[in-house]
Coordinates of C-alpha atoms in Angstrom, one line a residue:
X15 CA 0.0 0.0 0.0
X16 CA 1.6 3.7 -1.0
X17 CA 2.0 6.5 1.8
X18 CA -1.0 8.3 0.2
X19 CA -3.0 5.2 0.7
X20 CA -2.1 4.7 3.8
X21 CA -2.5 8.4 4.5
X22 CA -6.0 8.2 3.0
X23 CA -7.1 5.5 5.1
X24 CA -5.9 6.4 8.3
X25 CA -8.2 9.8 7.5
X26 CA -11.4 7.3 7.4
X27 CA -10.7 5.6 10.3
X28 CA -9.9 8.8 12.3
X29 CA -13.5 9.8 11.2
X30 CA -14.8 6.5 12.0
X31 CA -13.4 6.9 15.4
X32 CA -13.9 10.6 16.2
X33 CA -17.2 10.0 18.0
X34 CA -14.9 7.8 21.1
X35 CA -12.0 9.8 20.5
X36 CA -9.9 6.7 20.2
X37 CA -7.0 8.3 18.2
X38 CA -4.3 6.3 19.6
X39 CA -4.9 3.2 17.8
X40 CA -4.6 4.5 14.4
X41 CA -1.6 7.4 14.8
X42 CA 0.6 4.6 16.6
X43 CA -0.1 1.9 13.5
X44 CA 1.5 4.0 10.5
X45 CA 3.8 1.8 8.9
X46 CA 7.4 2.6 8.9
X47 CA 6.7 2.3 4.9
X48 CA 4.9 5.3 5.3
X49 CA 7.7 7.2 6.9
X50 CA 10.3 6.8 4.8
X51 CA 9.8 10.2 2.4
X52 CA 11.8 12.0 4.4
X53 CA 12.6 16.0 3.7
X54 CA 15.4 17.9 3.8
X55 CA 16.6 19.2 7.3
X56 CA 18.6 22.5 8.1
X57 CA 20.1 23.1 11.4
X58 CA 18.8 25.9 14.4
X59 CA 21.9 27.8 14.7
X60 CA 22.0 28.5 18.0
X61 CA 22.2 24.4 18.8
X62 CA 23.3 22.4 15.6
X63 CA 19.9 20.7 15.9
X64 CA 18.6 19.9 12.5
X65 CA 14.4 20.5 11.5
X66 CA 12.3 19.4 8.8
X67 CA 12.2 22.3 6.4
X68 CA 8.4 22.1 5.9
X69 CA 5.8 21.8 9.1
X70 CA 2.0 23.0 9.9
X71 CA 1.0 25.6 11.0
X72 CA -2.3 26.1 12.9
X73 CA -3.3 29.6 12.8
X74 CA -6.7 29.5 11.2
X75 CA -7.7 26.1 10.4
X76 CA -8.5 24.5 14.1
X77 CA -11.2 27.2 15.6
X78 CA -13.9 24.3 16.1
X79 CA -13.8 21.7 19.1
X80 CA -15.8 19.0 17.6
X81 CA -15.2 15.3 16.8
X82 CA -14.6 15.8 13.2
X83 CA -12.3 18.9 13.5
X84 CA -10.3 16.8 16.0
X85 CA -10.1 13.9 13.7
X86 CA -8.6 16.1 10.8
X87 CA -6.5 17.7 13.0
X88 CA -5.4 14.2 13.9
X89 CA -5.0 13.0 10.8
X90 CA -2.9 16.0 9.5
X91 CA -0.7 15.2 12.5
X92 CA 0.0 12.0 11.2
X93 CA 0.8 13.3 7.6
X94 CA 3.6 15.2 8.6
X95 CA 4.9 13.1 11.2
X96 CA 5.0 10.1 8.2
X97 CA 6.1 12.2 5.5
X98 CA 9.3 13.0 7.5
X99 CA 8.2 16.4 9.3
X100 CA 8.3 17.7 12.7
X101 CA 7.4 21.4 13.4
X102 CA 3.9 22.1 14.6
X103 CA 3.3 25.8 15.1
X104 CA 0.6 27.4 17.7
X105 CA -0.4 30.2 20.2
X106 CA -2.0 30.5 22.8
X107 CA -4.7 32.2 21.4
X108 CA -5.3 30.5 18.1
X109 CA -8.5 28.9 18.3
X110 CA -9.5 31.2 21.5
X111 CA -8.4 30.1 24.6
X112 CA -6.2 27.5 24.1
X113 CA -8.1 25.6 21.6
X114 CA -5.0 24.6 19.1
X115 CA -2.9 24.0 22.5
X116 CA -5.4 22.2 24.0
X117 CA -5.8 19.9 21.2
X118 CA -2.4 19.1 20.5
X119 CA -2.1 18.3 24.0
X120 CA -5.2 15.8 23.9
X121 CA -3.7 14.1 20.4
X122 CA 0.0 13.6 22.2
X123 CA -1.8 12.2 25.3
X124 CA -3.8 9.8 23.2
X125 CA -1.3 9.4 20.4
X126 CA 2.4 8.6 21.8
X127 CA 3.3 11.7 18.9
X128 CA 4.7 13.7 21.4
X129 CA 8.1 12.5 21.0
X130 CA 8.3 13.0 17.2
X131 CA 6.8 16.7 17.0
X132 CA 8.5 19.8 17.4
X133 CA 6.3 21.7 19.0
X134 CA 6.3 25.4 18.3
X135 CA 3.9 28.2 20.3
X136 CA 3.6 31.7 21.4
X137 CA 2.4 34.0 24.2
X138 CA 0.7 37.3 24.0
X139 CA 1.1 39.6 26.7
X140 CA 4.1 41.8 25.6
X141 CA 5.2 43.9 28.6
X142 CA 3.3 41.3 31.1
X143 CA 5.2 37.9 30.8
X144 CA 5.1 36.2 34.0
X145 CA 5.8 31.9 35.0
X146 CA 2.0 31.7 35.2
X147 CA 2.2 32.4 30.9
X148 CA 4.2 29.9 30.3
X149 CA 3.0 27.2 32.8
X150 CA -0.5 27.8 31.4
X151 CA 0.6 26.7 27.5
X152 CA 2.5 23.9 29.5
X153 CA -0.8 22.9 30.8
X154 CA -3.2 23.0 27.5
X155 CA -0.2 21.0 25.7
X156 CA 0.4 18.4 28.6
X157 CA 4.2 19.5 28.5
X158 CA 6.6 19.6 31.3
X159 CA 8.9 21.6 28.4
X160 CA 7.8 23.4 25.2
X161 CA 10.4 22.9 22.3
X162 CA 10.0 26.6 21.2
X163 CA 8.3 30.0 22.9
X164 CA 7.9 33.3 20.9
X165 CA 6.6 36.3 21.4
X166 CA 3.4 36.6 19.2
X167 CA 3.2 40.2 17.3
X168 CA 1.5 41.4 14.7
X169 CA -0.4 44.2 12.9
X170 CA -2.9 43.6 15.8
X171 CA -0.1 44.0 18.8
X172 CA 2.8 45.1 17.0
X173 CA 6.2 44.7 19.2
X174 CA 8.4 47.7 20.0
X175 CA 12.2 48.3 19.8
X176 CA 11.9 48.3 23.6
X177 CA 10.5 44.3 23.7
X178 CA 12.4 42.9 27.1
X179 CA 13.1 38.7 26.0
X180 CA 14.2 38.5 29.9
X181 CA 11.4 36.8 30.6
X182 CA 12.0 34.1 28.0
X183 CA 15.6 33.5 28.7
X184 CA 14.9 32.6 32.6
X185 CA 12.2 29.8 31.3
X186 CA 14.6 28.7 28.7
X187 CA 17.3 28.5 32.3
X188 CA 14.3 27.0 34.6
X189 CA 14.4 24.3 31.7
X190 CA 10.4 25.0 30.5
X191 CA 11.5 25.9 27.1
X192 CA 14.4 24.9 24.9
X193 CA 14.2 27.9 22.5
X194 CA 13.1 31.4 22.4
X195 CA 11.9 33.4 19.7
X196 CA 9.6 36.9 18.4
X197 CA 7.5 36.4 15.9
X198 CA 5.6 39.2 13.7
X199 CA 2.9 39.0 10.5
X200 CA 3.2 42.7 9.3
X201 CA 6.3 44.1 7.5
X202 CA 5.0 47.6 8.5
X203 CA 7.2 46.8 11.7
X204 CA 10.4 45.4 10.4
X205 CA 11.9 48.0 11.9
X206 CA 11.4 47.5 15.5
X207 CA 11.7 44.3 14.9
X208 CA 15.2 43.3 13.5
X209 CA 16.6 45.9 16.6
X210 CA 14.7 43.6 19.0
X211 CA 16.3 40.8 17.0
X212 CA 19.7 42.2 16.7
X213 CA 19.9 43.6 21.2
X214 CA 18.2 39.8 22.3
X215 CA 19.9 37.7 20.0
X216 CA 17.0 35.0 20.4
X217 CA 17.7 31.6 18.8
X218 CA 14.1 32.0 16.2
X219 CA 12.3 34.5 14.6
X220 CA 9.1 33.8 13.0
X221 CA 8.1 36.1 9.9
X222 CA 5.8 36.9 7.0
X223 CA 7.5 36.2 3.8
X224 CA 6.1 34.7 0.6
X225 CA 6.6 34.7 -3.0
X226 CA 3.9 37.8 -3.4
X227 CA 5.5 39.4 -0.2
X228 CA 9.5 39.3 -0.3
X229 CA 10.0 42.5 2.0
X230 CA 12.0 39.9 4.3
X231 CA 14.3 39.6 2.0
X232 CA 15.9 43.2 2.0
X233 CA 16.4 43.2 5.7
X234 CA 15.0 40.9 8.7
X235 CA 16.6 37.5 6.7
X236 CA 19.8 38.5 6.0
X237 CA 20.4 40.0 9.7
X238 CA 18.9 36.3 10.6
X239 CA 21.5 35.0 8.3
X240 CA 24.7 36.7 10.0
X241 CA 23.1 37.2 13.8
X242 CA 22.9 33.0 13.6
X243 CA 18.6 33.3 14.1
X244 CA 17.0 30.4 13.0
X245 CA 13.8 31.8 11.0
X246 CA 10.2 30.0 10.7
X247 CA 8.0 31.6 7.4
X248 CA 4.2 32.5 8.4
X249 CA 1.9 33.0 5.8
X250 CA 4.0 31.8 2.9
X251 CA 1.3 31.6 0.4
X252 CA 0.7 34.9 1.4
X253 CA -2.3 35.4 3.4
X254 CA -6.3 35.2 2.8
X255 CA -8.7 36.3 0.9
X256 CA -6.9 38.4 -2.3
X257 CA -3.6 37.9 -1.0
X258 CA -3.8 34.4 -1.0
X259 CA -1.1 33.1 -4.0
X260 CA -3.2 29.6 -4.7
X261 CA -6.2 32.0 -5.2
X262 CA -4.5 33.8 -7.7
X263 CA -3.5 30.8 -9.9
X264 CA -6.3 29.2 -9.7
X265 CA -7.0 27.3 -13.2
X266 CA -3.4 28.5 -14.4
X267 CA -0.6 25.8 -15.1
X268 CA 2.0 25.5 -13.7
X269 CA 5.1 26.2 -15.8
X270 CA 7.0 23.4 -17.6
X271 CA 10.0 24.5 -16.4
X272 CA 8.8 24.1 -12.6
X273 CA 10.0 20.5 -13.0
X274 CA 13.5 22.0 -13.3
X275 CA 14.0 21.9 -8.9
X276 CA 11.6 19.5 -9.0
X277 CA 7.7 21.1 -8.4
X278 CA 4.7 19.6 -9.1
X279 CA 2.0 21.6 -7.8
X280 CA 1.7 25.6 -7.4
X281 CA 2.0 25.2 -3.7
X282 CA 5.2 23.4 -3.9
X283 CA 6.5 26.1 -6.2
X284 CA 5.7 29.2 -4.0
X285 CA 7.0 26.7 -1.0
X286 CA 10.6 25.8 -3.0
X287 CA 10.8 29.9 -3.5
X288 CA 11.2 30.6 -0.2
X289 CA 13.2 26.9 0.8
X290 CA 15.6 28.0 -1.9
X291 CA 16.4 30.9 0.1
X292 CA 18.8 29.6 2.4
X293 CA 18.4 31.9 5.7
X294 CA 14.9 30.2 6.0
X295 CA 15.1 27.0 8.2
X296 CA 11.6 26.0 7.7
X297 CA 8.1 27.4 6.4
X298 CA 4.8 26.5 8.3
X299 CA 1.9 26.9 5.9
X300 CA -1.7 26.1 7.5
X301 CA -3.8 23.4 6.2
X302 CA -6.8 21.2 7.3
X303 CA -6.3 19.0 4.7
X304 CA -4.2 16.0 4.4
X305 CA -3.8 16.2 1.0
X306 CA -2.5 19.1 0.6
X307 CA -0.1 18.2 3.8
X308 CA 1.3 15.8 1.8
X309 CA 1.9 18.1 -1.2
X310 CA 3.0 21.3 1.3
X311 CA 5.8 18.6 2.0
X312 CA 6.6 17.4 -1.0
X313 CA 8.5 21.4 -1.5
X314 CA 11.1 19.9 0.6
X315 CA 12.0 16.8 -1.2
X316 CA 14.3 17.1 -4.1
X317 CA 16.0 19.8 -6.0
X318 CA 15.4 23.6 -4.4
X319 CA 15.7 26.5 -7.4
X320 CA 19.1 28.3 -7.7
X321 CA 19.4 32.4 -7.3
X322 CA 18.4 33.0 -11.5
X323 CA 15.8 30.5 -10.8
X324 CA 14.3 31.8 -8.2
X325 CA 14.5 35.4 -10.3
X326 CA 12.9 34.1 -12.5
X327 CA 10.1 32.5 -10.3
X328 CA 9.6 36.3 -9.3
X329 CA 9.4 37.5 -12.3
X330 CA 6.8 35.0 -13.8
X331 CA 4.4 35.8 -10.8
X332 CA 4.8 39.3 -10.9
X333 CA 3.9 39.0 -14.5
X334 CA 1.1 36.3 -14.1
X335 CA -0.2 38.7 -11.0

């Protein structure tokens, strides 16, 4: 049976089971058959540790507590864990209160995933980080020790120059976190943001960058690049609604010489863009879909497109936009 079968069919059965909850059965039985697609890895700079360059993100997609939701989510889990992935990106307010943490935390309990997931989330409160902050994501995710914590900012709550990543560096000591990080969704405040970057030093930063949106790349990557900042890429197909770079190729095809570094799909070309960059360690598109889990995944198998490539990747869309 192929990956994608097995993928499909552990979907059904996660349905089938929603109703009891019983997701342990059928996350614990992939075959290691199914697992052995593995993606590229880069290293987190700070550590030498090496991630999958393509995870999920789960910013959007996972707003609804029911049985079915639960089972997707479930199911998506699986996709990336047998496709070779790792990185799993939350907040404590995606969802509203909790929900994403509080899921994740109910699929590891019941799954035995725990282990293989690297498990990325982020607090809110700016200028009022306190133990309780973290100890309450620690809670919702049944952790004793979250693999990454970042500062969530954003055109909503954008961060200042003045952001104080004390806070973060004495959970990372207590040993309740193993990285630190700032995140942002709004280019308006690059600014602020690469001088936060460049006085704290953290070991990620989490930023908007996308094929339709390459303001990252004058500025907040390359200081990434020589400050030794691992980088995670939020909304890399660049958004909703008429941002949104599948919406706006909808019905087109997808260029013969895509096959060139190795794309099949539009979402693995606007995915290999940004991989081809190499200050990115991994993007984190949403998805409540495990089909298009597996193909978000596929951008990090085979050949990534060279620096002309990738100008002329840029140049097509702009023309195609």
């Amino acid at each position: 049976m192929s990956p994608r079968e097995i993928l499909t069919r552990t979907r059904r059965e996660a349905l089938a089971l929603a109703g009891g909850f019983a997701i342990a059965p059928f996350l614990s039985a992939i075959p290691v058959a199914a697992q052995s697609r593995a993606i590229a890895t880069r290293p987190i700079p700070s550590s030498g540790e090496r991630l999958p360059v393509v995870g999920l993100g789960t910013a959007q997609e996972w707003r609804s507590d029911t049985p079915e939701y639960r089972a997707a989510f479930a199911a998506i889990l699986s996709s990336l864990i047998a496709g070779g992935g790792s990185v799993v990106d939350t907040a404590s307010n995606f969802g509203g209160y909790g929900l994403a943490e509080r899921m994740l935390g109910e699929i590891f309990a019941e799954s035995g995933l725990r282990p293989r997931v690297f498990i990325a989330t982020k607090v809110e409160e700016h200028y009022r980080l306190s133990l309780a902050t973290v100890q309450a994501s620690l809670q919702r995710l049944g952790l004793n020790k979250i693999d990454l914590i970042q500062i969530h900012s954003g055109s909503y709550s954008p961060m200042g120059a003045d952001q104080d990543l004390a806070p973060l560096r004495e959970w990372k000591a207590q040993g309740l976190v193993r990285y630190i990080g700032i995140t942002t969704d709004s280019d308006h405040y690059f600014g602020d943001f690469e001088v936060v970057m460049r006085r704290w030093r953290p070991d990620f930063i989490e930023v908007n960058y996308s094929l339709g949106d390459r303001e990252a790349e004058k500025r907040i990557l390359p200081a990434a690049a020589e400050l030794g900042i691992a980088t995670l890429i939020d909304l890399p197909f660049g958004g909703r609604g008429g941002n949104n770079l599948i919406h706006k190729v909808q019905g087109k095809p997808l260029p013969d010489w895509a096959r060139d570094f190795d794309a099949t799909s539009w979402a693995q070309f606007f995915l290999k863009y940004l991989l081809g960059n190499g200050a990115v360690t991994a993007v984190i598109p949403g998805t409540n879909k495990v089909e298009h889990m597996e193909d978000n995944l596929g951008a990090g198998r085979g050949r990534l497109p060279d620096a002309a490539q990738r100008q002329r990747m840029a140049q097509f869309f702009t023309e195609l936009a």
